Coordinates of N, CA and C in Angstrom, one line a residue:
M33 N 35.6 -8.8 95.3 CA 34.9 -9.2 94.2 C 34.4 -10.3 94.5
R34 N 34.2 -10.9 95.9 CA 33.5 -11.7 96.3 C 32.1 -11.2 95.9
K35 N 31.7 -10.2 97.0 CA 30.4 -10.0 96.3 C 29.9 -9.5 95.0
A36 N 30.7 -9.2 93.9 CA 30.4 -9.0 92.7 C 29.7 -10.4 92.1
T37 N 30.4 -11.1 92.6 CA 30.5 -12.5 92.3 C 29.3 -13.3 92.7
L38 N 29.2 -13.4 94.2 CA 27.9 -13.4 94.7 C 26.4 -13.0 93.9
I39 N 26.3 -11.7 94.2 CA 25.5 -11.2 93.2 C 25.0 -11.0 92.2
L40 N 26.1 -11.6 91.1 CA 26.1 -12.1 89.5 C 25.3 -13.6 89.9
A41 N 25.9 -14.2 91.0 CA 25.5 -15.6 91.0 C 23.9 -15.6 91.1
L42 N 23.8 -15.1 92.3 CA 22.4 -14.7 92.1 C 21.2 -14.4 91.3
I43 N 21.7 -13.4 90.3 CA 20.7 -12.6 89.6 C 20.9 -13.5 88.5
C44 N 21.7 -14.0 88.6 CA 21.6 -15.3 87.5 C 21.0 -16.2 87.2
S45 N 21.4 -17.0 89.1 CA 20.0 -17.8 89.4 C 18.6 -17.7 89.4
V46 N 18.2 -16.6 89.3 CA 16.8 -16.4 89.9 C 16.0 -15.8 88.6
F47 N 17.1 -15.3 87.5 CA 16.6 -15.0 86.4 C 17.0 -16.6 85.0
A48 N 17.6 -17.8 85.8 CA 17.3 -18.6 85.7 C 16.3 -19.6 85.9
I49 N 15.7 -19.0 87.2 CA 14.3 -20.1 86.8 C 13.3 -19.2 86.5
I50 N 13.3 -18.1 86.1 CA 12.5 -17.3 85.6 C 11.7 -17.9 84.5
L51 N 13.1 -18.3 83.8 CA 13.2 -18.6 82.5 C 12.7 -20.2 82.6
A52 N 13.0 -20.7 83.4 CA 12.6 -22.6 83.1 C 11.1 -22.4 83.4
I53 N 10.5 -21.6 84.1 CA 9.2 -21.6 84.7 C 8.8 -21.3 83.2
L54 N 8.8 -20.6 82.5 CA 8.8 -19.4 81.1 C 8.5 -21.0 80.0
P55 N 7.7 -20.3 78.6 CA 7.8 -21.7 77.3 C 9.2 -21.6 77.3
L56 N 10.1 -20.4 77.6 CA 11.5 -20.6 77.0 C 12.5 -20.9 78.5
Y57 N 11.8 -22.9 78.5 CA 12.7 -23.5 79.3 C 13.8 -23.4 78.8
K58 N 14.5 -23.8 77.6 CA 15.8 -23.8 76.9 C 17.0 -23.1 77.0
L59 N 16.2 -21.9 76.8 CA 17.3 -20.6 77.5 C 17.6 -20.6 78.5
A60 N 17.0 -21.4 79.9 CA 17.3 -21.1 81.0 C 19.4 -21.9 81.5
F61 N 19.4 -22.8 80.3 CA 20.8 -23.5 80.5 C 21.9 -22.1 80.7
I62 N 21.8 -21.2 79.0 CA 22.7 -20.2 79.2 C 22.7 -19.6 81.0
P63 N 22.0 -18.8 81.8 CA 22.1 -18.4 82.8 C 22.5 -19.0 84.1
A64 N 21.7 -20.5 83.9 CA 22.4 -21.9 85.4 C 24.0 -21.5 85.1
I65 N 24.1 -21.9 83.7 CA 25.7 -22.1 83.9 C 26.5 -21.1 84.5
L66 N 26.0 -19.4 84.1 CA 26.5 -18.3 84.1 C 26.7 -18.2 85.9
A67 N 25.4 -18.7 86.6 CA 25.2 -18.5 87.8 C 26.3 -19.6 88.1
F68 N 26.5 -20.7 88.0 CA 27.5 -21.9 88.7 C 28.4 -21.3 88.5
V69 N 29.3 -20.4 87.5 CA 31.0 -20.5 87.3 C 30.7 -19.3 88.7
F70 N 29.7 -18.4 88.5 CA 30.0 -17.2 88.9 C 30.2 -17.5 90.7
G71 N 28.6 -19.1 90.7 CA 29.0 -19.3 92.5 C 30.2 -19.8 92.9
I72 N 30.8 -20.6 92.1 CA 32.1 -21.2 92.2 C 33.2 -20.2 92.5
I73 N 33.8 -19.1 91.8 CA 34.2 -18.6 91.8 C 34.3 -17.5 93.5
S74 N 32.7 -17.1 93.9 CA 32.8 -16.7 94.6 C 32.7 -17.4 96.0
F75 N 32.7 -19.0 96.3 CA 33.1 -20.2 96.9 C 34.6 -20.2 97.1
I76 N 34.9 -19.8 96.0 CA 36.7 -20.0 96.6 C 37.1 -19.0 97.2
K77 N 36.5 -17.6 97.0 CA 37.0 -16.5 97.4 C 36.7 -16.3 99.4
S78 N 35.2 -16.9 99.2 CA 34.9 -17.2 100.7 C 35.7 -18.2 101.1
R79 N 35.8 -19.2 100.6 CA 36.8 -20.5 101.3 C 38.0 -19.7 101.8
K80 N 38.7 -18.5 100.9 CA 40.1 -18.6 101.4 C 40.0 -17.1 102.0
D81 N 38.9 -16.5 102.3 CA 38.4 -15.6 103.4 C 38.1 -15.5 104.7
N82 N 38.2 -17.3 104.4 CA 37.0 -17.6 105.5 C 35.5 -17.4 106.2
Q83 N 35.0 -17.2 105.2 CA 33.3 -15.9 105.6 C 32.2 -17.2 104.8
S84 N 31.4 -16.9 105.3 CA 30.0 -17.8 105.5 C 29.9 -17.9 103.6
T85 N 29.3 -18.9 103.4 CA 29.0 -19.4 102.2 C 27.5 -20.1 102.0
H86 N 26.6 -19.5 102.9 CA 24.8 -20.0 102.9 C 24.0 -19.5 102.0
V87 N 24.7 -18.2 101.6 CA 24.3 -17.5 100.5 C 24.3 -18.0 98.9
I88 N 25.5 -18.9 98.7 CA 26.5 -19.2 97.8 C 25.5 -20.3 97.2
Q89 N 24.8 -21.0 98.4 CA 24.3 -22.7 98.9 C 23.1 -22.4 98.0
V90 N 22.7 -21.3 98.5 CA 21.2 -20.8 98.0 C 21.3 -20.7 96.7
A91 N 21.7 -20.1 95.9 CA 22.3 -20.1 94.6 C 22.9 -21.0 93.9
F92 N 23.5 -22.0 94.4 CA 23.6 -23.4 94.2 C 22.7 -24.6 93.9
L93 N 21.5 -24.3 95.0 CA 20.0 -25.2 95.3 C 19.1 -24.6 93.9
L94 N 18.6 -22.6 93.7 CA 19.0 -22.4 92.2 C 18.7 -23.0 91.2
V95 N 20.5 -23.5 90.6 CA 20.9 -23.5 89.8 C 20.7 -25.2 89.7
I96 N 20.6 -25.5 90.4 CA 20.4 -27.2 90.4 C 19.3 -27.8 90.0
I97 N 17.9 -26.9 91.0 CA 16.5 -26.3 90.4 C 16.2 -26.4 88.8
T98 N 17.1 -25.3 88.9 CA 16.5 -24.6 87.5 C 16.9 -26.1 86.2
L99 N 18.4 -26.3 86.4 CA 18.8 -27.6 85.6 C 17.9 -28.8 85.9
A100 N 17.6 -28.8 86.9 CA 16.6 -30.2 86.7 C 15.1 -30.1 86.1
L101 N 14.4 -29.1 86.4 CA 13.6 -28.6 85.6 C 13.0 -28.3 84.3
S102 N 14.6 -27.9 83.8 CA 14.6 -27.6 82.2 C 15.1 -28.9 81.2
T103 N 15.8 -29.6 82.3 CA 16.0 -30.7 81.6 C 15.1 -31.6 81.6
Y104 N 14.2 -32.0 82.7 CA 12.4 -32.3 82.4 C 11.8 -31.9 81.7
K105 N 11.8 -30.8 81.1 CA 11.0 -30.0 80.3 C 11.2 -30.7 79.2
T106 N 12.7 -30.4 78.6 CA 13.4 -30.7 77.6 C 13.3 -31.4 76.9
L107 N 13.0 -33.1 77.7 CA 12.9 -33.7 77.4 C 11.4 -35.2 77.7
F108 N 11.2 -34.1 78.7 CA 9.3 -34.6 78.1 C 8.6 -34.4 77.8
T109 N 8.7 -32.7 76.9 CA 7.8 -32.1 76.3 C 7.5 -32.6 75.0
V110 N 6.5 -32.8 74.4 CA 6.4 -33.4 73.5 C 5.4 -31.8 72.2
Q111 N 5.7 -31.8 71.4 CA 5.4 -30.7 70.7 C 4.3 -31.1 69.7
E112 N 3.7 -31.2 69.4 CA 2.5 -31.4 68.3 C 2.1 -30.7 66.8
I113 N 2.6 -31.1 66.3 CA 1.9 -30.1 65.3 C 0.2 -30.7 64.5
G114 N -0.3 -29.4 64.6 CA -2.1 -29.4 63.9 C -1.5 -29.9 62.5
D115 N -3.0 -30.3 62.2 CA -3.3 -30.9 61.2 C -3.5 -29.4 60.3
V116 N -2.3 -29.3 59.4 CA -2.0 -28.4 58.3 C -3.1 -28.1 57.2
E117 N -3.7 -29.9 57.0 CA -4.6 -29.5 55.5 C -5.5 -28.4 55.8
E118 N -6.2 -28.5 57.3 CA -7.3 -27.4 57.7 C -6.4 -26.3 57.5
L119 N -5.6 -26.1 58.1 CA -5.5 -25.0 57.9 C -4.9 -23.9 57.0
E120 N -4.6 -24.7 56.0 CA -3.9 -24.4 54.5 C -5.7 -24.0 53.9
Q121 N -6.2 -24.9 54.0 CA -7.9 -24.6 53.8 C -8.5 -23.5 54.0
R122 N -8.8 -23.1 54.7 CA -8.9 -21.8 55.9 C -8.6 -20.7 55.3
D123 N -7.2 -20.6 55.4 CA -6.2 -19.8 54.6 C -6.7 -19.6 53.1
K124 N -6.9 -20.3 52.4 CA -7.5 -20.3 50.6 C -9.4 -20.0 50.6
E125 N -10.3 -20.6 51.7 CA -11.2 -20.1 52.0 C -11.4 -17.9 52.2
N126 N -10.1 -17.9 53.1 CA -10.4 -16.7 53.2 C -9.1 -15.5 51.9
E127 N -8.8 -16.3 51.5 CA -8.2 -15.3 50.1 C -9.2 -15.4 49.1
E128 N -9.7 -16.6 49.0 CA -11.1 -16.4 48.0 C -12.2 -15.2 48.1
K129 N -12.5 -14.9 49.5 CA -13.3 -14.1 50.1 C -13.1 -12.2 50.1
A130 N -11.5 -12.2 50.7 CA -11.0 -10.9 49.8 C -11.1 -10.9 49.1
L131 N -10.6 -11.7 47.5 CA -10.6 -11.0 46.7 C -12.4 -11.2 45.9
E132 N -13.1 -11.8 46.7 CA -14.7 -11.2 46.3 C -15.0 -10.1 47.0
E133 N -14.8 -9.4 47.7 CA -15.0 -8.4 48.2 C -13.9 -7.6 47.7
L134 N -13.3 -7.6 47.2 CA -12.2 -6.5 46.4 C -13.5 -6.5 45.2
E135 N -13.4 -7.4 44.4 CA -14.2 -7.1 43.4 C -15.4 -6.3 43.6
D136 N -15.8 -6.7 44.3 CA -18.0 -6.1 45.0 C -17.7 -4.3 44.8
L137 N -16.5 -4.4 45.3 CA -15.7 -2.7 45.3 C -16.3 -2.4 44.4
D138 N -16.7 -0.7 44.2 CA -17.7 -0.1 43.2 C -16.3 1.1 43.6
L139 N -14.7 1.1 43.2 CA -14.6 2.4 42.8 C -14.8 3.2 42.1
D140 N -14.7 4.6 42.5 CA -15.2 5.4 41.3 C -13.5 6.7 41.4
I141 N -12.4 6.1 40.3 CA -11.6 7.0 41.0 C -11.5 7.6 39.1
S142 N -11.4 8.8 38.6 CA -11.2 10.3 38.4 C -9.9 10.6 37.9
I143 N -9.6 10.2 36.7 CA -8.0 10.4 37.1 C -8.0 12.2 36.1
E144 N -7.6 13.1 36.4 CA -7.3 14.4 35.7 C -6.1 14.6 35.3

């Protein structure tokens, strides 16, 4: 049980750190919390069996880094919306060009 929770904690913490670096940083909280829970379970088992907790501490360190990075990005990232009017104007121009091209087509369709 200890090894399984330890491996799950490490996998979740590495996955969380990867998500924290990518633009999907808001999703990093889920595997970070899972890694923390699995780390706690593994830590409790290790303390009962008098085993080393160094690997668990690495998992906790990764979780702390992930939570700090994701929280920083969540609080200080400003998402700006571009000029919507310019996009709408380009969309109308493209639609007009497409209609002109369709009108210029000379289709010879014979129905028998």
